[in-house]
Short mmCIF file of C-alpha atoms and ligand atoms in Angstrom, two decimals:
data_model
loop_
_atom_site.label_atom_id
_atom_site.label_comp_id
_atom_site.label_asym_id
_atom_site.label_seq_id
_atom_site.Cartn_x
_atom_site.Cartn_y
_atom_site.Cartn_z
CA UNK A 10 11.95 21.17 15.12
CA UNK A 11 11.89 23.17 11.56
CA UNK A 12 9.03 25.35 11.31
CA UNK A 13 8.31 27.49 7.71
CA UNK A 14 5.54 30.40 7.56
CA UNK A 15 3.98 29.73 4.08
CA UNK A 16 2.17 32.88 2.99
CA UNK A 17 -0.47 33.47 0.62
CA UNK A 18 0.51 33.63 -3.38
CA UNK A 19 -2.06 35.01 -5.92
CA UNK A 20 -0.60 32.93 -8.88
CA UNK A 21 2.11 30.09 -9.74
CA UNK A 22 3.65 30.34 -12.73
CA UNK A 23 6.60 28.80 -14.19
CA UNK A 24 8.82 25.28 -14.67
CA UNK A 25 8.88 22.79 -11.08
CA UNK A 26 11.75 20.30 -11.00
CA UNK A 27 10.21 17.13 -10.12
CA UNK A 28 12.61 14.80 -8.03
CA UNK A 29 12.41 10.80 -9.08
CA UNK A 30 9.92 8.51 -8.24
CA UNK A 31 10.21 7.43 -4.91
CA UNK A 32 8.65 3.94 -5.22
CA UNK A 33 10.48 3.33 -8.34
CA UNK A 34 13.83 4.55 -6.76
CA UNK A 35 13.76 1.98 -3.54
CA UNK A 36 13.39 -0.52 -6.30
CA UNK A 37 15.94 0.34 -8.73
CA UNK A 38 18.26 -0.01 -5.92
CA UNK A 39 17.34 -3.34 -4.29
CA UNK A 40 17.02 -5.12 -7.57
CA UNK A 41 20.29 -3.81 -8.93
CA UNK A 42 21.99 -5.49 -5.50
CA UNK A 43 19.74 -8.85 -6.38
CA UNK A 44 21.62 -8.40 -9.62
CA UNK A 45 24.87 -9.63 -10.53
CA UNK A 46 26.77 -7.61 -11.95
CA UNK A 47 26.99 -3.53 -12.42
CA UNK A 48 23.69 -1.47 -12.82
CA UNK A 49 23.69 2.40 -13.57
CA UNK A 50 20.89 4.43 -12.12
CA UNK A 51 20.55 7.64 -14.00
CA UNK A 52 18.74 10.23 -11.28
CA UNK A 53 18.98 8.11 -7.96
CA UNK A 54 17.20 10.89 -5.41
CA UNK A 55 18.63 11.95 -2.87
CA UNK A 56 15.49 12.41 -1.34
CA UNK A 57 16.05 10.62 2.53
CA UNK A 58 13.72 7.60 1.66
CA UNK A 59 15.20 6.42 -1.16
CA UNK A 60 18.43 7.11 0.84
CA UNK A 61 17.85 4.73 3.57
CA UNK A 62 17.21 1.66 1.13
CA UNK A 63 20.42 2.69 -0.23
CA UNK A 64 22.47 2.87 2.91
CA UNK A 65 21.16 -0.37 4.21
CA UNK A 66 22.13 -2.07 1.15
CA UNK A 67 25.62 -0.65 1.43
CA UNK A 68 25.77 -2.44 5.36
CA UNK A 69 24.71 -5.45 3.69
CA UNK A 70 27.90 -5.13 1.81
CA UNK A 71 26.63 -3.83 -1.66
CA UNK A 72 29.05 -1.27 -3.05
CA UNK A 73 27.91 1.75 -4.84
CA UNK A 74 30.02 4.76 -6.28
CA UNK A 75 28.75 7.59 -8.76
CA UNK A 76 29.36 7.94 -12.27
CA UNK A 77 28.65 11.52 -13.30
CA UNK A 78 25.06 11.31 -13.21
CA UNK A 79 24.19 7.56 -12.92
CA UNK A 80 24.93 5.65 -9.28
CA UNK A 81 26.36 2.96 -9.87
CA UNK A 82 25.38 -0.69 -7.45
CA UNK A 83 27.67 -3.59 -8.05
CA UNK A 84 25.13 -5.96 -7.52
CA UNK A 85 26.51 -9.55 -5.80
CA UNK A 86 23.36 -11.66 -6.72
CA UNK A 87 20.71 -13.19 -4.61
CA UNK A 88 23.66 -14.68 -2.58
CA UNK A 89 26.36 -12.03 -2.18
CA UNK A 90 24.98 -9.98 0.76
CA UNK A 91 26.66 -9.98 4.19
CA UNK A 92 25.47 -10.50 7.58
CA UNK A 93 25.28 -6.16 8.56
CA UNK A 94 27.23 -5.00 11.04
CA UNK A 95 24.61 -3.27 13.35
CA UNK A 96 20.74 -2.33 12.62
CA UNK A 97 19.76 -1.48 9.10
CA UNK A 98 18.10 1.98 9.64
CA UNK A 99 14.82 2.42 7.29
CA UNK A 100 14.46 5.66 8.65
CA UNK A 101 11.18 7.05 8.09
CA UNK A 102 10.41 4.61 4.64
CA UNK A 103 7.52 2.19 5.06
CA UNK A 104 8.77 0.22 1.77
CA UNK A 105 12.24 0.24 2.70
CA UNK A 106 11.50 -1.92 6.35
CA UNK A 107 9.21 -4.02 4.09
CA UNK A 108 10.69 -4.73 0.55
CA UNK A 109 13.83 -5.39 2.65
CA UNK A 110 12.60 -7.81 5.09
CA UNK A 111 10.96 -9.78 1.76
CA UNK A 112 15.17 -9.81 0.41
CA UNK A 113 16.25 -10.64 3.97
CA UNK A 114 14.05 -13.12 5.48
CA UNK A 115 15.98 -16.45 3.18
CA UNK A 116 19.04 -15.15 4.26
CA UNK A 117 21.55 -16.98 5.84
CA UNK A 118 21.95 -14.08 8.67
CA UNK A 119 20.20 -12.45 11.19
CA UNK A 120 19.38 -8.95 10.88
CA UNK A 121 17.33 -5.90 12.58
CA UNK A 122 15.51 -3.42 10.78
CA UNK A 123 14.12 -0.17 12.62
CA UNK A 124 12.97 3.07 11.91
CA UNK A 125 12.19 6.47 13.02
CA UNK A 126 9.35 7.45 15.69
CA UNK A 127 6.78 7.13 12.60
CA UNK A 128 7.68 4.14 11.34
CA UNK A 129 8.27 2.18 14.43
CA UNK A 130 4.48 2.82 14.92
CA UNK A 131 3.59 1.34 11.50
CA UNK A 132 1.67 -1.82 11.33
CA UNK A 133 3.98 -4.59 10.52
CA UNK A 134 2.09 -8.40 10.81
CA UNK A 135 1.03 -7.84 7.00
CA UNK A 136 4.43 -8.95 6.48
CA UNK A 137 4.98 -11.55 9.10
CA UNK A 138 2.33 -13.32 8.66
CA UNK A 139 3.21 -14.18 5.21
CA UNK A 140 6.63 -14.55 5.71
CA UNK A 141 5.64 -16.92 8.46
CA UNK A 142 3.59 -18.94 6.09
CA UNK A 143 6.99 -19.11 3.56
CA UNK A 144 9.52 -20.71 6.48
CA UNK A 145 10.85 -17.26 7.80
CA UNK A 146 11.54 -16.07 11.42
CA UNK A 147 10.56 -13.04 11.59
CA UNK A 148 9.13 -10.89 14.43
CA UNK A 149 8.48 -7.28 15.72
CA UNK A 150 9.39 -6.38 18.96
CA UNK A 151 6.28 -4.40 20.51
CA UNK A 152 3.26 -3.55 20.20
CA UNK A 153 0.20 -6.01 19.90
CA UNK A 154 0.49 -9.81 18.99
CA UNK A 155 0.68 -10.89 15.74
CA UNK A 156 -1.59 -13.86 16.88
CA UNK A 157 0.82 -16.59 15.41
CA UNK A 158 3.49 -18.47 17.46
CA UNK A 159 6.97 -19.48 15.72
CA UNK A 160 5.39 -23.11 14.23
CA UNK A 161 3.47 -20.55 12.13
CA UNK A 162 0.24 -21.56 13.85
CA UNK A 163 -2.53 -19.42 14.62
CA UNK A 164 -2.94 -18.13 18.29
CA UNK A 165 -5.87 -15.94 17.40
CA UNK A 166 -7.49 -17.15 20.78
CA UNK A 167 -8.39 -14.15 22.01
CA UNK A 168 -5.60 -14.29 24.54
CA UNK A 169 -3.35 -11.88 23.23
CA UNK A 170 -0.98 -14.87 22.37
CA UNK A 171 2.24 -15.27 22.62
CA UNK A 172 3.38 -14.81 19.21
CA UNK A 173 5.42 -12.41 17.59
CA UNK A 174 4.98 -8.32 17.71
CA UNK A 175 3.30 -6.34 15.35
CA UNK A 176 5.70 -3.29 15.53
CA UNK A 177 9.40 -2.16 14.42
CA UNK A 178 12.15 -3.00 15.37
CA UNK A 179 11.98 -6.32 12.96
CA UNK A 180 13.74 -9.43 14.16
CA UNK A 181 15.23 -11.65 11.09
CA UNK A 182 17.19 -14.60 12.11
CA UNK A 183 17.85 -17.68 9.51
CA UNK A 184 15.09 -19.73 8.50
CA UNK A 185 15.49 -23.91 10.08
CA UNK A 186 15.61 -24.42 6.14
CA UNK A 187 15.20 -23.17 3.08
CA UNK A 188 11.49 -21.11 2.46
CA UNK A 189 8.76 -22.76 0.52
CA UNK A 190 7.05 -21.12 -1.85
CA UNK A 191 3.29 -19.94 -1.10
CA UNK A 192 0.40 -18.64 -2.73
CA UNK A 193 -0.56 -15.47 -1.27
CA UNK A 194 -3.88 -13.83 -1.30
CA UNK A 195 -3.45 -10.05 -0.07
CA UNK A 196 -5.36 -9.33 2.67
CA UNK A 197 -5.29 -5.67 2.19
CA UNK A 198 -4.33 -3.83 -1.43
CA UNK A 199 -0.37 -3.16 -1.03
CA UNK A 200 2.42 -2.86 -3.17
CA UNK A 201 4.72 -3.31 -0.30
CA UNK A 202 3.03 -6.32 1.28
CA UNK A 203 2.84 -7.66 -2.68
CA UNK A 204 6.72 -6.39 -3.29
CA UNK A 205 7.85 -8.44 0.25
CA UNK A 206 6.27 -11.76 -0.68
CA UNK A 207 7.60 -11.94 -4.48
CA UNK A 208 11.03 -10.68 -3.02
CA UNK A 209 11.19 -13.62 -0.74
CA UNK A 210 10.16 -16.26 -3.71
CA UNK A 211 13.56 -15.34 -5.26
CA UNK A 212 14.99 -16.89 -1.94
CA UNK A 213 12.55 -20.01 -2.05
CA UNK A 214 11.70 -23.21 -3.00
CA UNK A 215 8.80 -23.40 -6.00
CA UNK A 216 7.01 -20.87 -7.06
CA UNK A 217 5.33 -18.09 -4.73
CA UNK A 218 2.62 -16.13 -6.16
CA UNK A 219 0.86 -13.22 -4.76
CA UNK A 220 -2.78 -12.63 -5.42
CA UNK A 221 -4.51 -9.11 -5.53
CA UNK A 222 -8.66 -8.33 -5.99
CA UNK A 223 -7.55 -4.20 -5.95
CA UNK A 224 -5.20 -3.29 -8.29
CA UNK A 225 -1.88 -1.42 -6.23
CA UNK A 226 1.11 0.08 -7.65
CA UNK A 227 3.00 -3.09 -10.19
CA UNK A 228 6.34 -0.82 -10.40
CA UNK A 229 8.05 -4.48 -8.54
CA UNK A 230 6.66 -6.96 -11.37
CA UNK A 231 6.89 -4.65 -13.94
CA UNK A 232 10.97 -3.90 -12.94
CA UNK A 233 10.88 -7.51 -12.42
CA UNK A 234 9.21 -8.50 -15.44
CA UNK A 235 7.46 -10.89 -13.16
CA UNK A 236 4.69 -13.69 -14.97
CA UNK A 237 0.95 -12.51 -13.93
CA UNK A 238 -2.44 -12.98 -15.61
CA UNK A 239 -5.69 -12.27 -15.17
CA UNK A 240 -8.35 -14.03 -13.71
CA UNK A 241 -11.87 -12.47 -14.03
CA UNK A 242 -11.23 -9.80 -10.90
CA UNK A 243 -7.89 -11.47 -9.18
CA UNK A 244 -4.78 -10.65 -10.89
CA UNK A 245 -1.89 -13.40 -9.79
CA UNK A 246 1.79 -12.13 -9.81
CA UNK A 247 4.15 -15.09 -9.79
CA UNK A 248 8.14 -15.93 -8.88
CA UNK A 249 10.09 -19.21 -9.17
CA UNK A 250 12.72 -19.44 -6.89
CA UNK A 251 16.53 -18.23 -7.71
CA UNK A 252 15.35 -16.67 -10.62
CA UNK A 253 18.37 -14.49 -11.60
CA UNK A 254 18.30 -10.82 -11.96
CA UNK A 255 19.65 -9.04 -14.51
CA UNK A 256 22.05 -5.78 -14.21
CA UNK A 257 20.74 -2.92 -15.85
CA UNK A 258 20.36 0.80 -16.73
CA UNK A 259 17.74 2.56 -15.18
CA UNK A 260 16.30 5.93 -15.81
CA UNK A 261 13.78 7.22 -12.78
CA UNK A 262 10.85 9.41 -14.19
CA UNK A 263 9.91 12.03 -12.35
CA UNK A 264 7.44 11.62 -8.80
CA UNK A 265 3.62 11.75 -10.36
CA UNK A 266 3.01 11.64 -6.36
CA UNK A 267 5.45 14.91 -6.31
CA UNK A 268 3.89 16.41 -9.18
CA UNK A 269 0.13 16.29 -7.45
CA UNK A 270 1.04 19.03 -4.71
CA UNK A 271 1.37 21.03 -7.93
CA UNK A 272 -1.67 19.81 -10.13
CA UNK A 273 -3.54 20.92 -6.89
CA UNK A 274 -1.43 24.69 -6.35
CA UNK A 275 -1.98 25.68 -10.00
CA UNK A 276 -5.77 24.31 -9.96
CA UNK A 277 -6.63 26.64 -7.02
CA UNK A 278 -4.86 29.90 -7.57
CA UNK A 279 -6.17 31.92 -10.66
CA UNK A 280 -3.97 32.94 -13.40
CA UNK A 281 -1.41 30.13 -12.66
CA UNK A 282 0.03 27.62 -15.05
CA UNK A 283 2.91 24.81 -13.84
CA UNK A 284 4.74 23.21 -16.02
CA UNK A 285 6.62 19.94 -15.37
CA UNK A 286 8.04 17.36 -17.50
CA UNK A 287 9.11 13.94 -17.17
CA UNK A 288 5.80 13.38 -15.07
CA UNK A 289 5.64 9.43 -14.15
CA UNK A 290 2.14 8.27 -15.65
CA UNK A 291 2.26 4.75 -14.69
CA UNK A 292 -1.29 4.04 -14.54
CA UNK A 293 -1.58 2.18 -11.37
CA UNK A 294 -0.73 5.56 -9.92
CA UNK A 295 -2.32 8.01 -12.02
CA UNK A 296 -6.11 8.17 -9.89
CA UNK A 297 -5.29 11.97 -8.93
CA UNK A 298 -5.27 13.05 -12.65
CA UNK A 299 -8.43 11.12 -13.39
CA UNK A 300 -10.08 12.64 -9.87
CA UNK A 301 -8.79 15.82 -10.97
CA UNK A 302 -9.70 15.94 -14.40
CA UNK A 303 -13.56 14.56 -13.21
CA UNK A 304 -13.38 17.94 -11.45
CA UNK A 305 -12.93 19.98 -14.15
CA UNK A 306 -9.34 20.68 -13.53
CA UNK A 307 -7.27 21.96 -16.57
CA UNK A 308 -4.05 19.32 -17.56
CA UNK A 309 -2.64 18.50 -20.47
CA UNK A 310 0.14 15.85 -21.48
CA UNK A 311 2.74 16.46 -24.00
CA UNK A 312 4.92 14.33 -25.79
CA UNK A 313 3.74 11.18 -24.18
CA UNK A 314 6.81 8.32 -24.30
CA UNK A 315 8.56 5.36 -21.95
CA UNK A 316 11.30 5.75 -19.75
CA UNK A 317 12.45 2.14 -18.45
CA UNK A 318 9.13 0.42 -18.98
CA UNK A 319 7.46 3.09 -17.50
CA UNK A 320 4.76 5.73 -19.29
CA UNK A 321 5.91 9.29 -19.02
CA UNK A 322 4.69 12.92 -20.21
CA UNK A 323 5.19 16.51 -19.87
CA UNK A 324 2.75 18.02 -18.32
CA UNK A 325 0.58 21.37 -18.13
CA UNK A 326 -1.67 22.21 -15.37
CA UNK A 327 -3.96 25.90 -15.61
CA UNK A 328 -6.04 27.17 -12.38
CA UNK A 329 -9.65 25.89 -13.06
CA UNK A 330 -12.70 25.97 -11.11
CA UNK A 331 -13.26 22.70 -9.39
CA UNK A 332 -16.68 20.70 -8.28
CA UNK A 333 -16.93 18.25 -5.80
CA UNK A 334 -16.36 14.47 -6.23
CA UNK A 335 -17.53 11.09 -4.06
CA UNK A 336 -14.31 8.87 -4.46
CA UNK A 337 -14.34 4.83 -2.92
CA UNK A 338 -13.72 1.53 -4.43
CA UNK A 339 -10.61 0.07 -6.60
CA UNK A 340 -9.30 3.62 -7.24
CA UNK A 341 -8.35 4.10 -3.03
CA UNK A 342 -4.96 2.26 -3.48
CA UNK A 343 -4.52 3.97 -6.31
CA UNK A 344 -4.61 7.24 -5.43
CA UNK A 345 -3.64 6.85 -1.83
CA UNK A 346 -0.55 8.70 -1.09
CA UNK A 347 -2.63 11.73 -3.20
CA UNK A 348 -5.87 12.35 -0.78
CA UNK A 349 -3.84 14.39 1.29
CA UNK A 350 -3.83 16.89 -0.97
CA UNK A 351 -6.77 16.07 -2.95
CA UNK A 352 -8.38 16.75 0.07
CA UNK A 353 -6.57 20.51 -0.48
CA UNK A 354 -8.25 20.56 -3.90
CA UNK A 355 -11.77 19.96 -2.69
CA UNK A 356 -11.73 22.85 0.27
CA UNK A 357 -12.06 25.10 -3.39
CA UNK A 358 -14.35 22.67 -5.17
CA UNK A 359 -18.02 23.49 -5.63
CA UNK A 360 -20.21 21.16 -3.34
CA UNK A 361 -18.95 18.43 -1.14
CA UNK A 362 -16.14 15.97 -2.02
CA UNK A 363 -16.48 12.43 0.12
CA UNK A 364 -13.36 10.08 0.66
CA UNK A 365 -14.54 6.19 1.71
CA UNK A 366 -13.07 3.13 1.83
CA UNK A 367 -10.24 4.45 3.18
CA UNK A 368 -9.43 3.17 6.25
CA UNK A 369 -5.85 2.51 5.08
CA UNK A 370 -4.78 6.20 5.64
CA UNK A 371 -4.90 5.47 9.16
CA UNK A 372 -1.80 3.47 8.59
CA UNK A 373 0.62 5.87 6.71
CA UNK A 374 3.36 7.47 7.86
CA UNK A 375 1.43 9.19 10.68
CA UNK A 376 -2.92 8.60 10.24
CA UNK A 377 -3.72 10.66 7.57
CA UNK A 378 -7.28 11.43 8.28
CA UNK A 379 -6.94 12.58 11.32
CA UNK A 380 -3.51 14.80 10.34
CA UNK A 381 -6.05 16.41 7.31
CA UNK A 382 -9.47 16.78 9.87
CA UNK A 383 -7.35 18.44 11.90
CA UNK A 384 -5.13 20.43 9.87
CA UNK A 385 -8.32 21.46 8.05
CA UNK A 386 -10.85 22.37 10.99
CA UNK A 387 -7.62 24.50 11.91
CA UNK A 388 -7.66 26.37 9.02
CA UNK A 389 -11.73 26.93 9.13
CA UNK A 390 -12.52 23.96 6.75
CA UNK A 391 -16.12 22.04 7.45
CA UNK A 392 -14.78 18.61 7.57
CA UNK A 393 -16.40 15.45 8.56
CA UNK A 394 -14.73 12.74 9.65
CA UNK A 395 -15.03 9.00 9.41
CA UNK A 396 -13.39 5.62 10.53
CA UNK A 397 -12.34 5.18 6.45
CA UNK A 398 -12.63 8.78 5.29
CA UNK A 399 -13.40 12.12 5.28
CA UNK A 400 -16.10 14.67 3.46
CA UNK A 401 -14.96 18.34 2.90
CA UNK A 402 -17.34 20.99 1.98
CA UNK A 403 -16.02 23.18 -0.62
CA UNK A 404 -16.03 27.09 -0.92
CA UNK A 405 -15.16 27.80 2.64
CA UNK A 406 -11.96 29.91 2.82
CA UNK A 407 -9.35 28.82 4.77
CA UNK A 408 -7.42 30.95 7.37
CA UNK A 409 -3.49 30.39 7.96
CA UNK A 410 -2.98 28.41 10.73
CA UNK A 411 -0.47 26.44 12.81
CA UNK A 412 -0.03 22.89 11.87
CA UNK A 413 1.56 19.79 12.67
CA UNK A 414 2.62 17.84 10.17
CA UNK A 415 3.10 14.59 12.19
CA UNK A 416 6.14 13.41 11.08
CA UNK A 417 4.39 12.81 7.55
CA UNK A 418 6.02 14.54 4.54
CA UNK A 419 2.58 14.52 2.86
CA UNK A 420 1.11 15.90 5.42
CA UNK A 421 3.60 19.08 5.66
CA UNK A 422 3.28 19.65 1.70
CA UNK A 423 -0.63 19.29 1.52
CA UNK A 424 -1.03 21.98 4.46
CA UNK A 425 1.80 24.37 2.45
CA UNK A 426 0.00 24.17 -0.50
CA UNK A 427 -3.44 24.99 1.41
CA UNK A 428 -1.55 27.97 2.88
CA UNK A 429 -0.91 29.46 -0.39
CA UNK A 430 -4.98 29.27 -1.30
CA UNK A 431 -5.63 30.88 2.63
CA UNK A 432 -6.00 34.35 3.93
CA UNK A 433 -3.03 35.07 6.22
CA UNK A 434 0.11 33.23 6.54
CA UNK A 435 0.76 29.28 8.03
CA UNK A 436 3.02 28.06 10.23
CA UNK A 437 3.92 24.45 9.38
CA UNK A 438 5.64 22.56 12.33
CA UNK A 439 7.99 19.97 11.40
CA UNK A 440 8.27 20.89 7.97
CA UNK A 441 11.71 19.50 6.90
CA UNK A 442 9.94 16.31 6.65
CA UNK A 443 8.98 17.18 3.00
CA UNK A 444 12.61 15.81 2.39
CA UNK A 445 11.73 12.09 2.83
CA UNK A 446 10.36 12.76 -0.62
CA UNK A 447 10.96 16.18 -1.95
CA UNK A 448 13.87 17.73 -0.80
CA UNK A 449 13.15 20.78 -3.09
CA UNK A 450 9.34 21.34 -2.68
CA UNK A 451 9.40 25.23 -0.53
CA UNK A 452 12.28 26.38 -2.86
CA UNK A 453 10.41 24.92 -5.82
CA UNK A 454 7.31 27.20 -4.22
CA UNK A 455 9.14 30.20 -4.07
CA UNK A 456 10.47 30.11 -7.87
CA UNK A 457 6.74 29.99 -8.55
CA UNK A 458 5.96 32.81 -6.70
C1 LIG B 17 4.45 2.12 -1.90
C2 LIG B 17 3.23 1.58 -1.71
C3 LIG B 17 2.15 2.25 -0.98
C4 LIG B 17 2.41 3.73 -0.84
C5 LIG B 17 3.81 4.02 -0.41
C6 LIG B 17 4.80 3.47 -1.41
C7 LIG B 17 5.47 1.34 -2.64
O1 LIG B 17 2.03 1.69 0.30
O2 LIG B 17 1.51 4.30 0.07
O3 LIG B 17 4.00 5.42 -0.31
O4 LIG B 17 6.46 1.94 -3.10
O5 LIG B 17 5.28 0.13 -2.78
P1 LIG B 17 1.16 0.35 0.55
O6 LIG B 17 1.69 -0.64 -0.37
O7 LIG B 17 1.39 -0.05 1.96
O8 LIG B 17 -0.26 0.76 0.29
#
């Protein structure tokens, strides 16, 4: 297993190199091979998340080839993919396993979808059950019962049941007939559980609509430019079946979730300024800044402009003395994949910062409060932990440390960038991982040195 010593830096100063947006990537991708017809991706990463949706979608029989800087995916349409010769690898990529299995569960084949040691752990009935409801046989293979048999019926007896798994490797075989269309009320704010359903409404009967009460990332219907209104708190995203995608250019702005590691290095060490441009600032994603900002962090945006229906900006972050915040409520799925290093930011802040509502961390590539409580208590940080969060006091210096990242790339760049702020150098176990996302994030670390 990799393991880098990270040592202290007094300041970061210069340009980082964001890579694309991850979430935005898997997408460009899968709705290029929905597509018929050729769509150019300028800036596909080759970060290994975005990587696995794209190799899967090559064994489904979608060709690709590269066109100076674009990729190129000669989308079939909704009915040009083939049966795959073996399992479609997702790798370690939560949203490839489930954006797929929303594209594969109308199909007329049966496929398997599995994943690396993190995401075969990963909770997966917030897709079955769903699917189940549209027509689709789907199951996992292990862990605990979904609590639903194959009619689609409920088995939440307290037996256990008999029903299908909760856990990778997914089981796709051809639905008896073709999938109705549902209307969907998320049980738990997620983009991918959102993305799945509306991706299986292109393969179904009617229309299928998704409902959400939190706000998550809209990067699908927005790609998509899916119909969706308002309604007082609920916002309803809808499909009509064999709608037909449209081939297109796509330009990928640069990883806002990327660019936090750095929002957080140049806040902490004094005399540092980071520059990075091209910064995704699609508002359903933007919480950090706002968090940060609420601290009394220093970060301007420059020439503010759209990239592919998306908001982008340059951006300028100066060290800055930080307080402590209380964050809970609508802005958790917001600014979820950022806590892990916000949680970096507030071991500086003045006062206590306090994470609720959660509980969702638990369920990310590895459980992310318990990676930071324990990453941080190693480093000498008073941390308190709860079932849906965690509180931090600030001020406390941290000591270097040996961590394990968990498998979790977020988790191996949160606890470098704390290593930089602590006396005495880290070692960081496992930390290749930062590739899933950020292939370039130490060398980006040293140029700022
Ligand atoms: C993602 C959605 C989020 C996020 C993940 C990417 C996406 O997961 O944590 O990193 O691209 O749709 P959930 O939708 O499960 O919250």
């Amino acid at each position: 297993m990799s393991e880098k010593h990270v040592k202290p830096a007094t300041s970061l100063v210069g340009l980082v190199d964001l890579p694309p947006d991850k979430s935005i990537a898997h997408r460009t991708a899968l709705f290029s091979a929905m597509a018929e017809g050729k769509s150019r991706i300028v800036g596909f990463p080759t970060s290994a998340d975005p990587q696995s949706t794209l190799s899967c979608l090559q064994a489904l029989g979608i060709h690709t080839s590269q066109d100076g800087d674009a990729l190129v995916v000669h989308g079939k349409g909704l009915d040009g993919f083939k049966e795959p010769r073996g399992v479609l690898d997702c790798g370690n990529s939560g949203t490839t396993m489930r954006l797929l299995s929303g594209m594969l569960a109308g199909q007329s084949f049966a496929s398997t979808l599995t994943g690396d040691a993190s995401l075969s752990v990963r909770p997966m009935a917030r897709i079955i059950r769903p699917l189940i409801e549209m027509g689709a046989s789907i199951s996992g293979s292990q862990g605990e019962s979904v609590g639903i048999n194959h009619a689609g019926e409920n088995q939440d007896d307290g037996s256990g049941g008999s029903g299908h798994f909760n856990r990778p490797p997914l089981i796709i075989r051809p639905p008896e007939r073709t999938l109705s269309g549902i209307s969907y009320r998320l049980p738990v704010a997620s983009a991918q559980v959102k993305s799945c359903v509306l991706l299986a409404g292109f393969w179904a009967e009617g229309d299928t609509s998704v409902i959400e009460t939190e706000p998550s990332r809209d990067h699908t219907e927005r790609m998509l430019g899916l119909a969706s209104f308002q309604a007082g708190n609920e916002r309803i995203i809808s499909v009509t079946g064999r709608t037909k995608v449209t081939p297109r250019m796509w330009s990928i702005p640069g990883d806002f979730s990327a660019a936090a590691f750095f929002m957080v290095a140049a806040s902490l060490l004094e005399g540092s300024l980071i520059r990075m441009s091209r910064v995704g600032l699609n508002p359903t994603r933007t919480g950090l800044l706002d968090v940060l900002r609420a601290m009394g962090a220093n970060i301007q945006l420059e020439n503010e402009r759209e990239v592919s229906g998306e908001p982008i900006a340059d951006m300028i972050v100066k060290h800055a003395g930080l307080s402590g915040v209380r964050i809970e409520g609508d802005i958790i799925p917001n600014i979820i994949d950022e806590i892990p290093i916000l949680c970096i930011a507030a071991t500086a802040a003045d006062g206590v910062t306090e994470i609720r509502g959660a509980g969702e961390l638990r369920h990310k590539e590895s459980d992310r409060i318990k990676a930071m409580v324990t990453g941080l208590r190693a480093m000498g940080a008073n941390v308190e932990e709860y079932d849906d969060g965690l509180a931090i006091e600030g001020g406390v210096p941290l000591k270097g440390a040996y961590i394990e990242t968990m498998h979790d790339h977020r988790i191996a760049m949160s606890f470098a960038i704390a290593a930089l702020a602590a006396e005495g150098p880290t070692r960081i176990a496992g930390a290749d991982i930062a590739a899933v996302s950020f292939p370039g994030f130490f060398n980006a670390i040293d140029a700022l040195r």
